[in-house]
Amino acid sequence: QVQLVESGGGLVQPGGSQRLSCAASGLTFSMYAMTWYRQAPRKERELVAGISTAGGTTIFADSVKGRFTISRDNAKNTVYLQMNSLKPEDTAVYTCAAGPSPWAHPYYWGQGTQVAVSS
């Protein structure tokens, strides 16, 4: 049974930083590209960042380029999303996912973690 469990969400002030983690189990982690999506209230879900199996390729939404980084530790079956210079519009439920490439529709999804950026 594949499980993707996100952690690290919460309330942060504008301009602050937060790191999300996603721990994977039940799959050969190193064989899957990993992605982070987010969905804000009354908005469609959007791809935030993605990373290839070995970490050599990363992609980002234009809205987070230069502020967010994605990384992975295949030895720990974990993917991270480092979020800096957070803005209120970054408020959303962030969900990690596993799939065949950073650009393809994922096969597996986590449950999500809430990030709220507010003063």
GROMACS .gro file of N, CA and C in nm:
model
  357
    1GLN      N    1   0.084  -0.119   0.000
    1GLN     CA    2   0.000   0.000   0.000
    1GLN      C    3   0.088   0.125   0.000
    2VAL      N    4   0.071   0.207  -0.100
    2VAL     CA    5   0.151   0.328  -0.111
    2VAL      C    6   0.096   0.435  -0.018
    3GLN      N    7   0.188   0.496   0.056
    3GLN     CA    8   0.149   0.607   0.143
    3GLN      C    9   0.245   0.724   0.122
    4LEU      N   10   0.189   0.841   0.107
    4LEU     CA   11   0.266   0.965   0.102
    4LEU      C   12   0.212   1.053   0.215
    5VAL      N   13   0.298   1.085   0.310
    5VAL     CA   14   0.254   1.158   0.428
    5VAL      C   15   0.329   1.290   0.438
    6GLU      N   16   0.253   1.397   0.425
    6GLU     CA   17   0.313   1.531   0.432
    6GLU      C   18   0.318   1.581   0.577
    7SER      N   19   0.417   1.665   0.603
    7SER     CA   20   0.427   1.729   0.734
    7SER      C   21   0.495   1.865   0.716
    8GLY      N   22   0.484   1.949   0.817
    8GLY     CA   23   0.552   2.078   0.815
    8GLY      C   24   0.463   2.197   0.788
    9GLY      N   25   0.336   2.173   0.764
    9GLY     CA   26   0.246   2.285   0.738
    9GLY      C   27   0.214   2.362   0.866
   10GLY      N   28   0.144   2.472   0.849
   10GLY     CA   29   0.106   2.553   0.964
   10GLY      C   30   0.094   2.700   0.926
   11LEU      N   31   0.091   2.783   1.027
   11LEU     CA   32   0.077   2.927   1.008
   11LEU      C   33   0.214   2.993   1.007
   12VAL      N   34   0.238   3.079   0.910
   12VAL     CA   35   0.365   3.151   0.899
   12VAL      C   36   0.334   3.294   0.857
   13GLN      N   37   0.416   3.386   0.902
   13GLN     CA   38   0.397   3.526   0.867
   13GLN      C   39   0.448   3.556   0.726
   14PRO      N   40   0.392   3.655   0.662
   14PRO     CA   41   0.443   3.695   0.530
   14PRO      C   42   0.592   3.727   0.538
   15GLY      N   43   0.664   3.680   0.438
   15GLY     CA   44   0.809   3.697   0.436
   15GLY      C   45   0.884   3.586   0.504
   16GLY      N   46   0.813   3.501   0.573
   16GLY     CA   47   0.876   3.392   0.645
   16GLY      C   48   0.906   3.271   0.558
   17SER      N   49   0.958   3.168   0.622
   17SER     CA   50   0.996   3.046   0.553
   17SER      C   51   0.932   2.925   0.619
   18GLN      N   52   0.919   2.822   0.541
   18GLN     CA   53   0.864   2.696   0.592
   18GLN      C   54   0.915   2.583   0.506
   19ARG      N   55   0.938   2.469   0.567
   19ARG     CA   56   0.979   2.352   0.491
   19ARG      C   57   0.878   2.241   0.509
   20LEU      N   58   0.829   2.193   0.397
   20LEU     CA   59   0.739   2.079   0.397
   20LEU      C   60   0.817   1.952   0.367
   21SER      N   61   0.775   1.843   0.428
   21SER     CA   62   0.834   1.711   0.402
   21SER      C   63   0.725   1.616   0.358
   22CYS      N   64   0.764   1.520   0.280
   22CYS     CA   65   0.671   1.416   0.237
   22CYS      C   66   0.745   1.283   0.245
   23ALA      N   67   0.701   1.199   0.335
   23ALA     CA   68   0.762   1.067   0.354
   23ALA      C   69   0.682   0.962   0.278
   24ALA      N   70   0.752   0.885   0.197
   24ALA     CA   71   0.688   0.785   0.114
   24ALA      C   72   0.715   0.645   0.164
   25SER      N   73   0.618   0.558   0.146
   25SER     CA   74   0.635   0.417   0.179
   25SER      C   75   0.549   0.335   0.086
   26GLY      N   76   0.585   0.207   0.074
   26GLY     CA   77   0.508   0.118  -0.011
   26GLY      C   78   0.539   0.127  -0.159
   27LEU      N   79   0.644   0.198  -0.194
   27LEU     CA   80   0.687   0.207  -0.333
   27LEU      C   81   0.839   0.221  -0.338
   28THR      N   82   0.896   0.192  -0.453
   28THR     CA   83   1.040   0.211  -0.471
   28THR      C   84   1.060   0.359  -0.501
   29PHE      N   85   1.087   0.433  -0.398
   29PHE     CA   86   1.085   0.580  -0.405
   29PHE      C   87   1.176   0.633  -0.514
   30SER      N   88   1.293   0.576  -0.527
   30SER     CA   89   1.391   0.629  -0.621
   30SER      C   90   1.350   0.614  -0.766
   31MET      N   91   1.245   0.539  -0.792
   31MET     CA   92   1.198   0.518  -0.929
   31MET      C   93   1.088   0.615  -0.970
   32TYR      N   94   1.048   0.703  -0.877
   32TYR     CA   95   0.937   0.793  -0.904
   32TYR      C   96   0.980   0.939  -0.899
   33ALA      N   97   0.934   1.014  -0.997
   33ALA     CA   98   0.944   1.158  -0.986
   33ALA      C   99   0.846   1.204  -0.878
   34MET      N  100   0.882   1.311  -0.810
   34MET     CA  101   0.798   1.361  -0.703
   34MET      C  102   0.757   1.505  -0.733
   35THR      N  103   0.637   1.536  -0.696
   35THR     CA  104   0.584   1.669  -0.723
   35THR      C  105   0.509   1.721  -0.602
   36TRP      N  106   0.500   1.852  -0.595
   36TRP     CA  107   0.417   1.919  -0.496
   36TRP      C  108   0.311   1.999  -0.571
   37TYR      N  109   0.188   1.982  -0.529
   37TYR     CA  110   0.076   2.058  -0.581
   37TYR      C  111   0.018   2.140  -0.467
   38ARG      N  112  -0.060   2.239  -0.502
   38ARG     CA  113  -0.133   2.314  -0.400
   38ARG      C  114  -0.271   2.353  -0.453
   39GLN      N  115  -0.361   2.369  -0.360
   39GLN     CA  116  -0.496   2.415  -0.395
   39GLN      C  117  -0.542   2.514  -0.291
   40ALA      N  118  -0.567   2.634  -0.337
   40ALA     CA  119  -0.618   2.740  -0.251
   40ALA      C  120  -0.770   2.739  -0.257
   41PRO      N  121  -0.835   2.796  -0.156
   41PRO     CA  122  -0.983   2.800  -0.157
   41PRO      C  123  -1.036   2.865  -0.285
   42ARG      N  124  -1.134   2.797  -0.345
   42ARG     CA  125  -1.202   2.848  -0.466
   42ARG      C  126  -1.109   2.858  -0.586
   43LYS      N  127  -0.999   2.787  -0.583
   43LYS     CA  128  -0.909   2.785  -0.698
   43LYS      C  129  -0.879   2.642  -0.738
   44GLU      N  130  -0.833   2.626  -0.862
   44GLU     CA  131  -0.797   2.494  -0.910
   44GLU      C  132  -0.662   2.452  -0.853
   45ARG      N  133  -0.642   2.322  -0.845
   45ARG     CA  134  -0.514   2.272  -0.800
   45ARG      C  135  -0.407   2.305  -0.905
   46GLU      N  136  -0.290   2.342  -0.857
   46GLU     CA  137  -0.182   2.376  -0.949
   46GLU      C  138  -0.053   2.306  -0.907
   47LEU      N  139   0.028   2.276  -1.008
   47LEU     CA  140   0.161   2.219  -0.985
   47LEU      C  141   0.252   2.329  -0.932
   48VAL      N  142   0.315   2.303  -0.821
   48VAL     CA  143   0.407   2.400  -0.761
   48VAL      C  144   0.552   2.370  -0.799
   49ALA      N  145   0.591   2.243  -0.782
   49ALA     CA  146   0.729   2.205  -0.809
   49ALA      C  147   0.737   2.056  -0.834
   50GLY      N  148   0.838   2.017  -0.910
   50GLY     CA  149   0.859   1.875  -0.937
   50GLY      C  150   1.007   1.844  -0.944
   51ILE      N  151   1.042   1.719  -0.918
   51ILE     CA  152   1.182   1.678  -0.919
   51ILE      C  153   1.190   1.538  -0.978
   52SER      N  154   1.291   1.517  -1.060
   52SER     CA  155   1.308   1.388  -1.125
   52SER      C  156   1.359   1.283  -1.026
   53THR      N  157   1.371   1.160  -1.072
   53THR     CA  158   1.403   1.049  -0.982
   53THR      C  159   1.535   1.068  -0.908
   54ALA      N  160   1.636   1.115  -0.978
   54ALA     CA  161   1.767   1.133  -0.915
   54ALA      C  162   1.791   1.277  -0.870
   55GLY      N  163   1.694   1.361  -0.894
   55GLY     CA  164   1.706   1.500  -0.851
   55GLY      C  165   1.775   1.593  -0.948
   56GLY      N  166   1.808   1.541  -1.065
   56GLY     CA  167   1.883   1.624  -1.158
   56GLY      C  168   1.800   1.727  -1.232
   57THR      N  169   1.670   1.707  -1.235
   57THR     CA  170   1.580   1.800  -1.303
   57THR      C  171   1.473   1.846  -1.206
   58THR      N  172   1.454   1.978  -1.202
   58THR     CA  173   1.348   2.035  -1.119
   58THR      C  174   1.268   2.133  -1.203
   59ILE      N  175   1.142   2.144  -1.171
   59ILE     CA  176   1.054   2.241  -1.237
   59ILE      C  177   0.976   2.317  -1.131
   60PHE      N  178   0.938   2.440  -1.165
   60PHE     CA  179   0.864   2.524  -1.071
   60PHE      C  180   0.758   2.604  -1.144
   61ALA      N  181   0.651   2.630  -1.074
   61ALA     CA  182   0.552   2.724  -1.125
   61ALA      C  183   0.615   2.863  -1.127
   62ASP      N  184   0.575   2.943  -1.224
   62ASP     CA  185   0.630   3.079  -1.234
   62ASP      C  186   0.608   3.158  -1.105
   63SER      N  187   0.499   3.131  -1.038
   63SER     CA  188   0.463   3.209  -0.919
   63SER      C  189   0.556   3.182  -0.800
   64VAL      N  190   0.634   3.073  -0.805
   64VAL     CA  191   0.721   3.040  -0.692
   64VAL      C  192   0.868   3.037  -0.729
   65LYS      N  193   0.900   3.058  -0.855
   65LYS     CA  194   1.040   3.055  -0.897
   65LYS      C  195   1.122   3.158  -0.821
   66GLY      N  196   1.239   3.113  -0.774
   66GLY     CA  197   1.326   3.202  -0.697
   66GLY      C  198   1.293   3.205  -0.550
   67ARG      N  199   1.178   3.152  -0.511
   67ARG     CA  200   1.139   3.150  -0.369
   67ARG      C  201   1.132   3.009  -0.311
   68PHE      N  202   1.092   2.913  -0.392
   68PHE     CA  203   1.077   2.774  -0.347
   68PHE      C  204   1.186   2.687  -0.408
   69THR      N  205   1.229   2.588  -0.333
   69THR     CA  206   1.317   2.485  -0.387
   69THR      C  207   1.262   2.348  -0.350
   70ILE      N  208   1.289   2.252  -0.434
   70ILE     CA  209   1.246   2.115  -0.409
   70ILE      C  210   1.371   2.028  -0.406
   71SER      N  211   1.372   1.932  -0.315
   71SER     CA  212   1.484   1.839  -0.305
   71SER      C  213   1.431   1.705  -0.259
   72ARG      N  214   1.515   1.605  -0.270
   72ARG     CA  215   1.476   1.471  -0.227
   72ARG      C  216   1.594   1.398  -0.168
   73ASP      N  217   1.564   1.308  -0.079
   73ASP     CA  218   1.664   1.219  -0.018
   73ASP      C  219   1.615   1.077  -0.042
   74ASN      N  220   1.672   1.012  -0.141
   74ASN     CA  221   1.625   0.878  -0.177
   74ASN      C  222   1.658   0.775  -0.068
   75ALA      N  223   1.758   0.803   0.012
   75ALA     CA  224   1.791   0.711   0.122
   75ALA      C  225   1.685   0.717   0.232
   76LYS      N  226   1.617   0.830   0.242
   76LYS     CA  227   1.514   0.848   0.345
   76LYS      C  228   1.373   0.843   0.288
   77ASN      N  229   1.362   0.819   0.156
   77ASN     CA  230   1.230   0.813   0.092
   77ASN      C  231   1.148   0.939   0.120
   78THR      N  232   1.213   1.052   0.111
   78THR     CA  233   1.149   1.177   0.148
   78THR      C  234   1.178   1.286   0.045
   79VAL      N  235   1.077   1.365   0.018
   79VAL     CA  236   1.091   1.482  -0.068
   79VAL      C  237   1.056   1.606   0.015
   80TYR      N  238   1.126   1.715  -0.014
   80TYR     CA  239   1.109   1.837   0.063
   80TYR      C  240   1.069   1.953  -0.029
   81LEU      N  241   0.997   2.047   0.030
   81LEU     CA  242   0.968   2.172  -0.038
   81LEU      C  243   1.006   2.285   0.057
   82GLN      N  244   1.113   2.354   0.023
   82GLN     CA  245   1.156   2.469   0.103
   82GLN      C  246   1.091   2.594   0.045
   83MET      N  247   1.015   2.663   0.128
   83MET     CA  248   0.941   2.780   0.084
   83MET      C  249   0.993   2.903   0.157
   84ASN      N  250   1.045   2.999   0.082
   84ASN     CA  251   1.097   3.122   0.138
   84ASN      C  252   1.017   3.241   0.087
   85SER      N  253   1.033   3.353   0.156
   85SER     CA  254   0.965   3.478   0.115
   85SER      C  255   0.816   3.453   0.091
   86LEU      N  256   0.753   3.386   0.184
   86LEU     CA  257   0.614   3.346   0.165
   86LEU      C  258   0.521   3.467   0.159
   87LYS      N  259   0.419   3.452   0.077
   87LYS     CA  260   0.318   3.557   0.054
   87LYS      C  261   0.181   3.504   0.094
   88PRO      N  262   0.089   3.592   0.126
   88PRO     CA  263  -0.048   3.545   0.157
   88PRO      C  264  -0.107   3.460   0.046
   89GLU      N  265  -0.073   3.488  -0.077
   89GLU     CA  266  -0.128   3.409  -0.188
   89GLU      C  267  -0.069   3.269  -0.198
   90ASP      N  268   0.029   3.238  -0.114
   90ASP     CA  269   0.080   3.102  -0.106
   90ASP      C  270  -0.006   3.015  -0.015
   91THR      N  271  -0.100   3.074   0.052
   91THR     CA  272  -0.189   2.998   0.139
   91THR      C  273  -0.266   2.894   0.058
   92ALA      N  274  -0.256   2.769   0.102
   92ALA     CA  275  -0.319   2.659   0.028
   92ALA      C  276  -0.297   2.529   0.103
   93VAL      N  277  -0.363   2.426   0.057
   93VAL     CA  278  -0.331   2.289   0.098
   93VAL      C  279  -0.226   2.237   0.001
   94TYR      N  280  -0.114   2.195   0.054
   94TYR     CA  281  -0.002   2.145  -0.027
   94TYR      C  282  -0.001   1.992  -0.019
   95THR      N  283   0.006   1.932  -0.136
   95THR     CA  284  -0.001   1.786  -0.147
   95THR      C  285   0.117   1.735  -0.228
   96CYS      N  286   0.180   1.630  -0.179
   96CYS     CA  287   0.287   1.571  -0.258
   96CYS      C  288   0.230   1.453  -0.338
   97ALA      N  289   0.300   1.422  -0.445
   97ALA     CA  290   0.253   1.317  -0.535
   97ALA      C  291   0.372   1.248  -0.600
   98ALA      N  292   0.351   1.125  -0.643
   98ALA     CA  293   0.454   1.045  -0.708
   98ALA      C  294   0.406   1.000  -0.845
   99GLY      N  295   0.494   1.008  -0.943
   99GLY     CA  296   0.455   0.971  -1.077
   99GLY      C  297   0.573   0.942  -1.167
  100PRO      N  298   0.548   0.924  -1.296
  100PRO     CA  299   0.654   0.883  -1.388
  100PRO      C  300   0.751   0.996  -1.427
  101SER      N  301   0.709   1.119  -1.416
  101SER     CA  302   0.797   1.232  -1.446
  101SER      C  303   0.742   1.356  -1.378
  102PRO      N  304   0.822   1.460  -1.363
  102PRO     CA  305   0.771   1.583  -1.299
  102PRO      C  306   0.655   1.648  -1.375
  103TRP      N  307   0.643   1.614  -1.505
  103TRP     CA  308   0.542   1.679  -1.587
  103TRP      C  309   0.415   1.596  -1.604
  104ALA      N  310   0.424   1.466  -1.572
  104ALA     CA  311   0.312   1.376  -1.597
  104ALA      C  312   0.216   1.374  -1.479
  105HIS      N  313   0.094   1.333  -1.508
  105HIS     CA  314  -0.004   1.320  -1.401
  105HIS      C  315   0.043   1.214  -1.303
  106PRO      N  316   0.043   1.244  -1.173
  106PRO     CA  317   0.095   1.147  -1.076
  106PRO      C  318   0.009   1.022  -1.063
  107TYR      N  319   0.073   0.917  -1.016
  107TYR     CA  320   0.002   0.794  -0.987
  107TYR      C  321  -0.054   0.795  -0.845
  108TYR      N  322   0.022   0.853  -0.754
  108TYR     CA  323  -0.014   0.845  -0.613
  108TYR      C  324  -0.014   0.985  -0.551
  109TRP      N  325  -0.104   1.003  -0.455
  109TRP     CA  326  -0.120   1.133  -0.389
  109TRP      C  327  -0.119   1.119  -0.238
  110GLY      N  328  -0.068   1.221  -0.173
  110GLY     CA  329  -0.080   1.229  -0.028
  110GLY      C  330  -0.212   1.295   0.010
  111GLN      N  331  -0.228   1.317   0.140
  111GLN     CA  332  -0.352   1.376   0.191
  111GLN      C  333  -0.345   1.528   0.197
  112GLY      N  334  -0.226   1.581   0.200
  112GLY     CA  335  -0.211   1.726   0.200
  112GLY      C  336  -0.185   1.783   0.338
  113THR      N  337  -0.122   1.900   0.339
  113THR     CA  338  -0.098   1.973   0.463
  113THR      C  339  -0.128   2.120   0.438
  114GLN      N  340  -0.192   2.182   0.535
  114GLN     CA  341  -0.235   2.320   0.518
  114GLN      C  342  -0.121   2.416   0.549
  115VAL      N  343  -0.102   2.512   0.461
  115VAL     CA  344  -0.007   2.622   0.484
  115VAL      C  345  -0.087   2.751   0.480
  116ALA      N  346  -0.075   2.829   0.585
  116ALA     CA  347  -0.145   2.958   0.593
  116ALA      C  348  -0.042   3.068   0.614
  117VAL      N  349  -0.043   3.165   0.526
  117VAL     CA  350   0.049   3.277   0.535
  117VAL      C  351  -0.031   3.401   0.573
  118SER      N  352  -0.012   3.446   0.694
  118SER     CA  353  -0.093   3.557   0.744
  118SER      C  354  -0.022   3.622   0.861
  119SER      N  355  -0.047   3.752   0.876
  119SER     CA  356   0.008   3.823   0.990
  119SER      C  357  -0.094   3.828   1.104
   0.00000   0.00000   0.00000
